[in-house]
Short mmCIF file of C-alpha atoms in Angstrom, two decimals:
data_model
loop_
_atom_site.label_atom_id
_atom_site.label_comp_id
_atom_site.label_asym_id
_atom_site.label_seq_id
_atom_site.Cartn_x
_atom_site.Cartn_y
_atom_site.Cartn_z
CA MET A 11 -31.19 32.26 -229.28
CA PRO A 12 -32.47 33.12 -225.76
CA SER A 13 -33.58 36.67 -225.00
CA ALA A 14 -31.40 38.95 -222.85
CA GLU A 15 -34.25 39.05 -220.34
CA SER A 16 -34.31 35.25 -219.92
CA VAL A 17 -30.50 35.05 -219.68
CA PHE A 18 -30.36 37.69 -216.96
CA ARG A 19 -33.30 36.14 -215.12
CA GLU A 20 -31.45 32.84 -215.09
CA LEU A 21 -28.29 34.56 -213.88
CA ASN A 22 -30.26 36.34 -211.14
CA ALA A 23 -31.57 32.95 -209.97
CA ARG A 24 -28.05 31.51 -209.94
CA LEU A 25 -26.55 34.32 -207.87
CA ASP A 26 -26.82 33.14 -204.30
CA LEU A 27 -26.66 36.65 -202.86
CA PRO A 28 -28.84 39.25 -201.09
CA ALA A 29 -30.95 41.47 -203.41
CA ARG A 30 -28.77 44.57 -202.97
CA ARG A 31 -25.63 42.72 -204.04
CA ARG A 32 -27.43 40.97 -206.91
CA ALA A 33 -28.74 44.35 -208.15
CA LEU A 34 -25.21 45.81 -208.18
CA LEU A 35 -23.85 42.87 -210.18
CA LEU A 36 -26.75 42.76 -212.61
CA ARG A 37 -26.60 46.54 -213.07
CA GLU A 38 -23.01 46.25 -214.24
CA LEU A 39 -23.52 43.16 -216.40
CA ARG A 40 -26.72 44.33 -218.05
CA ALA A 41 -25.31 47.81 -218.87
CA ASP A 42 -22.14 46.22 -220.28
CA PHE A 43 -24.21 43.75 -222.30
CA GLU A 44 -26.43 46.46 -223.82
CA ASP A 45 -23.42 48.73 -224.54
CA LEU A 46 -21.50 45.90 -226.20
CA VAL A 47 -24.48 45.04 -228.43
CA THR A 48 -24.81 48.72 -229.42
CA THR A 49 -21.06 48.93 -230.16
CA LEU A 50 -21.07 45.77 -232.29
CA VAL A 51 -24.18 46.83 -234.22
CA ALA A 52 -22.52 50.22 -234.89
CA GLU A 53 -19.52 48.31 -236.23
CA GLY A 54 -21.73 46.50 -238.75
CA LEU A 55 -22.90 43.29 -237.07
CA THR A 56 -26.57 42.36 -237.26
CA PRO A 57 -28.45 42.78 -233.94
CA GLU A 58 -28.73 38.95 -233.66
CA ALA A 59 -25.01 38.39 -234.26
CA ALA A 60 -24.12 41.24 -231.89
CA GLN A 61 -26.32 39.79 -229.17
CA GLN A 62 -24.86 36.32 -229.68
CA LYS A 63 -21.32 37.66 -229.35
CA ALA A 64 -22.27 39.68 -226.26
CA PHE A 65 -23.77 36.53 -224.68
CA ARG A 66 -20.60 34.60 -225.46
CA LEU A 67 -18.27 37.24 -224.04
CA LEU A 68 -20.16 38.59 -221.06
CA THR A 69 -22.83 36.36 -219.54
CA PRO A 70 -21.39 34.19 -216.78
CA SER A 71 -21.65 30.41 -216.89
CA PRO A 72 -23.05 28.60 -213.81
CA ASP A 73 -19.48 28.15 -212.52
CA ASP A 74 -18.67 31.84 -212.96
CA ALA A 75 -21.96 32.85 -211.34
CA GLY A 76 -20.93 30.66 -208.41
CA ALA A 77 -17.51 32.36 -208.32
CA LEU A 78 -19.18 35.79 -208.37
CA SER A 79 -21.50 34.76 -205.52
CA GLY A 80 -18.51 33.57 -203.52
CA LEU A 81 -16.66 36.85 -204.05
CA HIS A 82 -19.60 39.02 -203.02
CA ARG A 83 -20.82 37.03 -200.04
CA THR A 84 -20.64 38.97 -196.76
CA ARG A 85 -17.92 38.02 -194.28
CA TYR A 86 -20.61 36.86 -191.90
CA ALA A 87 -22.18 34.63 -194.59
CA ARG A 88 -18.75 33.07 -195.19
CA LEU A 89 -18.28 32.58 -191.45
CA VAL A 90 -21.57 30.68 -190.96
CA SER A 91 -21.57 28.91 -194.34
CA GLY A 92 -20.54 25.63 -192.70
CA TYR A 93 -23.69 25.47 -190.54
CA ARG A 94 -27.32 24.77 -191.39
CA ALA A 95 -29.15 28.04 -192.17
CA ALA A 96 -32.16 27.19 -189.98
CA ARG A 97 -29.94 26.41 -187.00
CA VAL A 98 -27.94 29.62 -187.49
CA GLN A 99 -31.15 31.64 -187.55
CA VAL A 100 -32.37 30.07 -184.30
CA VAL A 101 -29.06 30.94 -182.60
CA GLU A 102 -29.21 34.51 -184.00
CA ARG A 103 -32.79 35.07 -182.84
CA VAL A 104 -32.23 33.61 -179.38
CA SER A 105 -29.02 35.64 -178.89
CA ILE A 106 -30.72 38.88 -179.92
CA GLY A 107 -33.76 38.08 -177.73
CA VAL A 108 -31.57 37.40 -174.69
CA MET A 109 -29.55 40.58 -175.26
CA ALA A 110 -32.74 42.65 -175.61
CA ALA A 111 -34.19 41.08 -172.44
CA LEU A 112 -31.01 41.87 -170.53
CA ALA A 113 -30.83 45.42 -171.90
CA VAL A 114 -34.42 46.13 -170.82
CA GLY A 115 -34.59 43.87 -167.77
CA ALA A 116 -31.50 45.22 -165.99
CA PRO A 117 -32.65 48.88 -165.66
CA LEU A 118 -36.22 47.81 -164.88
CA PHE A 119 -35.05 45.46 -162.15
CA ALA A 120 -32.76 48.17 -160.76
CA LEU A 121 -35.69 50.62 -160.77
CA ALA A 122 -37.96 48.14 -159.02
CA ARG A 123 -35.35 47.49 -156.33
CA SER A 124 -34.29 51.08 -155.70
CA SER A 125 -37.84 52.45 -155.68
CA GLY A 126 -39.41 49.59 -153.83
CA LEU A 127 -41.79 49.13 -156.76
CA PRO A 128 -43.04 45.54 -157.08
CA VAL A 129 -41.42 43.80 -160.08
CA GLY A 130 -44.87 42.63 -161.24
CA THR A 131 -45.96 46.23 -161.86
CA LEU A 132 -43.27 46.67 -164.45
CA THR A 133 -43.60 43.25 -166.11
CA VAL A 134 -45.90 44.38 -168.94
CA LEU A 135 -43.64 47.35 -169.66
CA GLY A 136 -40.59 45.07 -169.61
CA VAL A 137 -42.11 42.49 -171.98
CA ALA A 138 -43.31 45.13 -174.47
CA ALA A 139 -39.97 46.96 -174.36
CA THR A 140 -38.03 43.70 -174.81
CA PHE A 141 -40.01 42.82 -177.95
CA LEU A 142 -39.65 46.43 -179.19
CA LEU A 143 -35.87 46.29 -178.82
CA ALA A 144 -35.58 42.72 -180.12
CA ASN A 145 -37.62 43.56 -183.25
CA LEU A 146 -35.43 46.55 -184.00
CA ALA A 147 -32.16 44.73 -183.21
CA TRP A 148 -33.12 41.71 -185.35
CA HIS A 149 -33.81 43.84 -188.42
CA ALA A 150 -30.74 46.02 -187.83
CA PHE A 151 -28.74 42.79 -187.69
CA ARG A 152 -30.30 41.62 -190.97
CA ILE A 153 -29.50 44.95 -192.64
CA VAL A 154 -26.00 45.56 -191.30
CA VAL A 155 -24.57 42.07 -190.82
CA ARG A 156 -26.56 39.66 -193.00
CA ASP A 157 -27.49 42.22 -195.67
CA ASP A 158 -30.56 40.18 -196.63
CA ALA A 159 -33.61 42.12 -195.41
CA ASP A 160 -36.37 42.44 -198.01
CA ALA A 161 -38.84 45.32 -198.36
CA ASP A 162 -41.89 43.28 -197.33
CA SER A 163 -40.39 41.95 -194.11
CA LEU A 164 -39.18 45.45 -193.22
CA ALA A 165 -42.68 46.86 -193.80
CA ARG A 166 -44.11 44.18 -191.50
CA ALA A 167 -41.39 44.91 -188.94
CA GLY A 168 -42.32 48.61 -189.07
CA MET A 169 -45.96 47.80 -188.29
CA VAL A 170 -44.94 45.47 -185.44
CA GLN A 171 -42.65 48.24 -184.16
CA ALA A 172 -45.51 50.76 -184.17
CA ALA A 173 -47.77 48.31 -182.29
CA LEU A 174 -45.04 47.53 -179.73
CA LEU A 175 -44.38 51.24 -179.35
CA GLY A 176 -48.05 51.79 -178.50
CA LEU A 177 -47.97 48.87 -176.08
CA THR A 178 -44.79 50.14 -174.38
CA LEU A 179 -46.24 53.62 -174.00
CA SER A 180 -49.55 52.26 -172.64
CA ALA A 181 -47.78 49.85 -170.29
CA GLY A 182 -45.57 52.66 -168.94
CA ALA A 183 -48.52 54.99 -168.41
CA LEU A 184 -50.49 52.16 -166.78
CA SER A 185 -47.58 51.35 -164.43
CA VAL A 186 -47.42 54.96 -163.25
CA PHE A 187 -51.21 55.15 -162.89
CA VAL A 188 -51.52 51.86 -160.98
CA ASP A 189 -48.57 52.74 -158.73
CA ALA A 190 -50.03 56.17 -157.93
CA ALA A 191 -53.56 54.80 -157.40
CA LEU A 192 -52.38 51.99 -155.07
CA THR A 193 -50.21 54.38 -153.06
CA LEU A 194 -52.99 56.93 -152.73
CA SER A 195 -55.49 54.29 -151.58
CA SER A 196 -53.00 52.99 -148.98
CA TRP A 197 -52.51 56.56 -147.73
CA GLU A 198 -56.26 57.02 -147.47
CA ALA A 199 -56.58 53.79 -145.52
CA GLY A 200 -53.68 54.79 -143.24
CA GLY A 201 -54.91 58.31 -142.66
CA GLY A 202 -52.46 60.35 -144.74
CA ALA A 203 -48.82 60.41 -145.83
CA THR A 204 -45.61 62.07 -144.72
CA THR A 205 -43.69 64.46 -147.00
CA ILE A 206 -41.01 61.78 -147.44
CA GLN A 207 -43.62 59.24 -148.62
CA VAL A 208 -45.06 61.74 -151.13
CA ALA A 209 -41.57 62.59 -152.42
CA ALA A 210 -40.65 58.90 -152.73
CA THR A 211 -43.85 58.18 -154.70
CA MET A 212 -43.27 61.13 -157.00
CA THR A 213 -39.66 60.07 -157.62
CA ARG A 214 -40.78 56.51 -158.43
CA CYS A 215 -43.43 57.73 -160.87
CA ALA A 216 -40.92 60.12 -162.48
CA GLU A 217 -38.40 57.29 -162.92
CA THR A 218 -40.99 55.01 -164.55
CA THR A 219 -42.12 57.89 -166.81
CA ALA A 220 -38.52 58.67 -167.78
CA LEU A 221 -37.87 55.01 -168.60
CA THR A 222 -41.07 54.81 -170.65
CA LEU A 223 -40.18 58.00 -172.52
CA GLY A 224 -36.66 56.69 -173.17
CA LEU A 225 -38.08 53.47 -174.61
CA THR A 226 -40.63 55.48 -176.63
CA ILE A 227 -37.90 57.65 -178.17
CA LEU A 228 -35.93 54.50 -179.00
CA GLY A 229 -39.08 52.97 -180.50
CA VAL A 230 -39.81 56.06 -182.62
CA PHE A 231 -36.26 56.18 -183.96
CA GLY A 232 -36.46 52.44 -184.59
CA ALA A 233 -39.71 52.82 -186.53
CA LEU A 234 -38.18 55.63 -188.61
CA ALA A 235 -35.06 53.53 -189.27
CA LEU A 236 -37.24 50.59 -190.36
CA LEU A 237 -39.19 52.89 -192.69
CA GLN A 238 -35.95 54.17 -194.21
CA TRP A 239 -34.61 50.62 -194.62
CA HIS A 240 -37.91 49.55 -196.16
CA LEU A 241 -37.73 52.36 -198.73
CA SER A 242 -34.11 51.52 -199.60
CA ALA A 243 -34.93 47.82 -199.98
CA ARG A 244 -37.92 48.70 -202.18
CA THR A 245 -35.70 50.85 -204.42
CA VAL A 246 -33.29 47.92 -204.82
CA GLU A 247 -36.14 45.53 -205.63
CA GLU A 248 -37.54 47.98 -208.19
CA GLU A 249 -34.11 48.26 -209.81
CA LEU A 250 -33.83 44.47 -209.94
CA ARG A 251 -37.23 44.25 -211.62
CA ALA A 252 -36.18 46.89 -214.17
CA LEU A 253 -32.89 45.09 -214.85
CA LEU A 254 -34.75 41.84 -215.49
CA SER A 255 -37.54 43.31 -217.58
CA PRO A 256 -37.74 42.81 -221.35
CA THR A 257 -38.03 46.58 -221.88
CA PHE A 258 -34.79 47.44 -220.08
CA ASP A 259 -33.52 50.84 -221.14
CA PRO A 260 -29.86 51.42 -220.29
CA GLU A 261 -30.35 55.22 -220.36
CA GLU A 262 -33.27 55.22 -217.94
CA GLU A 263 -32.63 56.38 -214.35
CA MET B 19 6.67 20.80 -214.79
CA THR B 20 8.30 23.95 -213.49
CA ALA B 21 5.48 26.04 -214.91
CA MET B 22 2.88 23.79 -213.33
CA THR B 23 4.66 24.04 -209.98
CA GLN B 24 5.01 27.79 -210.19
CA ARG B 25 1.59 28.57 -211.64
CA PRO B 26 -1.02 25.96 -210.82
CA ASN B 27 -3.63 27.90 -212.85
CA LEU B 28 -1.68 29.64 -215.56
CA SER B 29 -4.61 30.55 -217.81
CA LYS B 30 -6.39 32.32 -214.94
CA HIS B 31 -3.21 34.20 -214.15
CA VAL B 32 -2.78 35.20 -217.80
CA ASN B 33 -6.38 36.47 -217.81
CA GLU B 34 -5.58 38.67 -214.83
CA LEU B 35 -2.55 40.10 -216.58
CA LEU B 36 -4.53 40.72 -219.78
CA ILE B 37 -7.07 42.77 -217.83
CA LEU B 38 -4.38 44.73 -216.01
CA ALA B 39 -2.51 45.33 -219.28
CA ARG B 40 -5.66 46.69 -220.93
CA LEU B 41 -6.29 48.99 -217.98
CA ARG B 42 -2.74 50.33 -218.22
CA VAL B 43 -3.91 52.04 -221.43
CA GLY B 44 -6.70 53.84 -219.53
CA PRO B 45 -9.98 53.35 -217.65
CA ALA B 46 -12.49 51.01 -219.30
CA HIS B 47 -15.86 49.31 -218.81
CA GLY B 48 -15.96 45.53 -218.50
CA TYR B 49 -17.19 44.99 -222.05
CA GLU B 50 -14.46 47.26 -223.43
CA ILE B 51 -11.85 45.14 -221.68
CA ALA B 52 -13.34 41.92 -223.10
CA LEU B 53 -13.49 43.37 -226.61
CA ALA B 54 -9.99 44.89 -226.48
CA VAL B 55 -8.35 41.70 -225.21
CA GLU B 56 -9.96 39.63 -227.97
CA ARG B 57 -9.04 42.14 -230.67
CA ASP B 58 -5.54 43.01 -229.50
CA SER B 59 -4.62 39.32 -229.28
CA ASN B 60 -6.15 38.55 -232.70
CA GLY B 61 -8.61 36.21 -230.99
CA ALA B 62 -5.89 34.19 -229.22
CA PHE B 63 -7.29 35.26 -225.86
CA SER B 64 -10.96 35.71 -225.14
CA PHE B 65 -13.14 35.92 -222.05
CA GLN B 66 -15.74 33.26 -222.73
CA HIS B 67 -19.09 33.25 -220.94
CA GLY B 68 -18.46 35.89 -218.35
CA THR B 69 -15.13 34.59 -217.03
CA LEU B 70 -14.19 38.28 -217.04
CA TYR B 71 -16.32 39.41 -214.11
CA PRO B 72 -15.12 37.09 -211.33
CA ILE B 73 -11.54 38.07 -212.23
CA LEU B 74 -12.37 41.79 -212.42
CA HIS B 75 -14.12 41.74 -209.06
CA ARG B 76 -11.35 39.76 -207.40
CA LEU B 77 -8.75 42.22 -208.70
CA GLU B 78 -10.93 45.02 -207.34
CA GLN B 79 -11.12 43.36 -203.91
CA GLU B 80 -7.33 42.97 -203.96
CA ARG B 81 -7.12 46.71 -204.82
CA LEU B 82 -5.12 46.08 -207.97
CA ILE B 83 -7.86 47.92 -209.87
CA ARG B 84 -10.51 50.39 -208.76
CA GLY B 85 -14.12 50.28 -209.92
CA SER B 86 -16.36 53.34 -209.92
CA TRP B 87 -19.92 54.04 -211.03
CA GLU B 88 -20.25 56.78 -213.58
CA GLY B 89 -22.66 58.27 -216.03
CA GLU B 90 -25.96 60.06 -216.28
CA GLY B 91 -29.14 58.03 -216.07
CA ARG B 92 -28.29 54.35 -215.74
CA LYS B 93 -24.87 54.02 -214.14
CA ARG B 94 -21.97 52.15 -215.73
CA LYS B 95 -19.04 50.68 -213.89
CA THR B 96 -15.61 51.81 -215.00
CA TYR B 97 -12.35 50.22 -213.92
CA GLN B 98 -8.92 51.75 -213.65
CA LEU B 99 -5.51 50.47 -212.69
CA THR B 100 -4.24 51.43 -209.22
CA THR B 101 -0.62 52.15 -208.35
CA LYS B 102 -0.51 48.77 -206.60
CA GLY B 103 -1.90 47.13 -209.75
CA GLU B 104 0.66 48.84 -211.93
CA ALA B 105 3.54 47.61 -209.76
CA TYR B 106 2.02 44.10 -209.67
CA LEU B 107 1.63 44.04 -213.45
CA LYS B 108 5.23 45.13 -213.98
CA GLY B 109 6.58 42.39 -211.70
CA GLU B 110 4.29 39.66 -213.03
CA ALA B 111 4.95 40.58 -216.67
CA ARG B 112 8.66 40.11 -216.04
CA GLU B 113 8.05 36.72 -214.41
CA VAL B 114 5.73 35.52 -217.17
CA LYS B 115 8.22 36.62 -219.80
CA THR B 116 10.99 34.59 -218.11
CA LEU B 117 8.63 31.64 -217.76
CA PHE B 118 7.71 31.65 -221.45
CA LEU B 119 11.33 32.11 -222.57
CA ASN B 120 12.25 29.05 -220.52
CA LEU B 121 9.29 27.14 -221.94
CA ILE B 122 10.30 28.03 -225.52
CA ARG B 123 13.87 26.97 -224.76
CA VAL B 124 12.61 23.58 -223.56
CA LEU B 125 10.23 23.16 -226.52
CA GLU B 126 12.88 24.00 -229.07
CA GLY B 127 15.29 21.57 -227.48
CA PRO B 128 19.02 21.63 -226.72
CA ALA B 129 19.98 21.11 -230.38
CA HIS B 130 18.24 24.33 -231.34
CA ALA B 131 19.83 26.14 -228.45
CA LEU B 132 23.28 24.92 -229.55
CA GLY B 133 22.58 25.73 -233.19
#
């Protein structure tokens, strides 16, 4: 007779579902299995006979595991199930990248035009902010829509987010510094500046700083969200490991 | 033929009704439902190899039953019949009863019916 551990491991492998959904199913099945064995032993069956009966009554066959997977698949997974997974992922990534580029590019372009700031000055800030937003949006999409983000990938995403946050902040500060330095040197060469020119420069620097700070706040919240998601995913993975371990204790938290 | 036309998967439908009927008695865990159905039917009906869970979860998605996590320490899932499930069970039980009465009438034949 196979052990409960091996049966549940096999079932876990058969469930074509994200970890969180698999953990919920296995939590129910494993607790029911252990409780049924305890009940049958209390009624006089030997532990082996009780376990055999519990296997027969409760552990899903490959067909039933398939039916369970079908029932618990996300709506989005059902929607894209007719397409190749690799192709779907390319479309998802490109769409999110384009949306992030538009979300960052539009205000930057508007700033460059209204302030007379050369677009090139803001390019580094724009690229860093686009990747920052795209990284966050991609993982939010995996959590909320696909429901398949794992703890390791979220930890990596958090580190990438922190690096991009640093890059965005540096790029914003550098933009302001370069803009101010170039303007000052042109004033020196031209023999001074009018009050209007000084005010326009200060406004431009303030706008770039505000945009950088806005992106930084978004980046910080994003990093915190990724940390929270990472911790939740790790809890689920730990629960799955406990459910599939040979020393599973149904009373343990 | 009529039964096949009306109920393309009769055994699955009967399994649904067995679960709902058990939950009419009161809330229960999945294993309690499996055990009760087997015992109450003297072994005539039994959920073999986890056929129970896909049906339970489908009934839950259709809101005929409600599942909730309970307990200290490791959580257990308990199911209970909803008002919608109760109404569904009542209607379906009537239909199944009519279906089986008709089936018995056919199996016993016209001679028996006349006699």
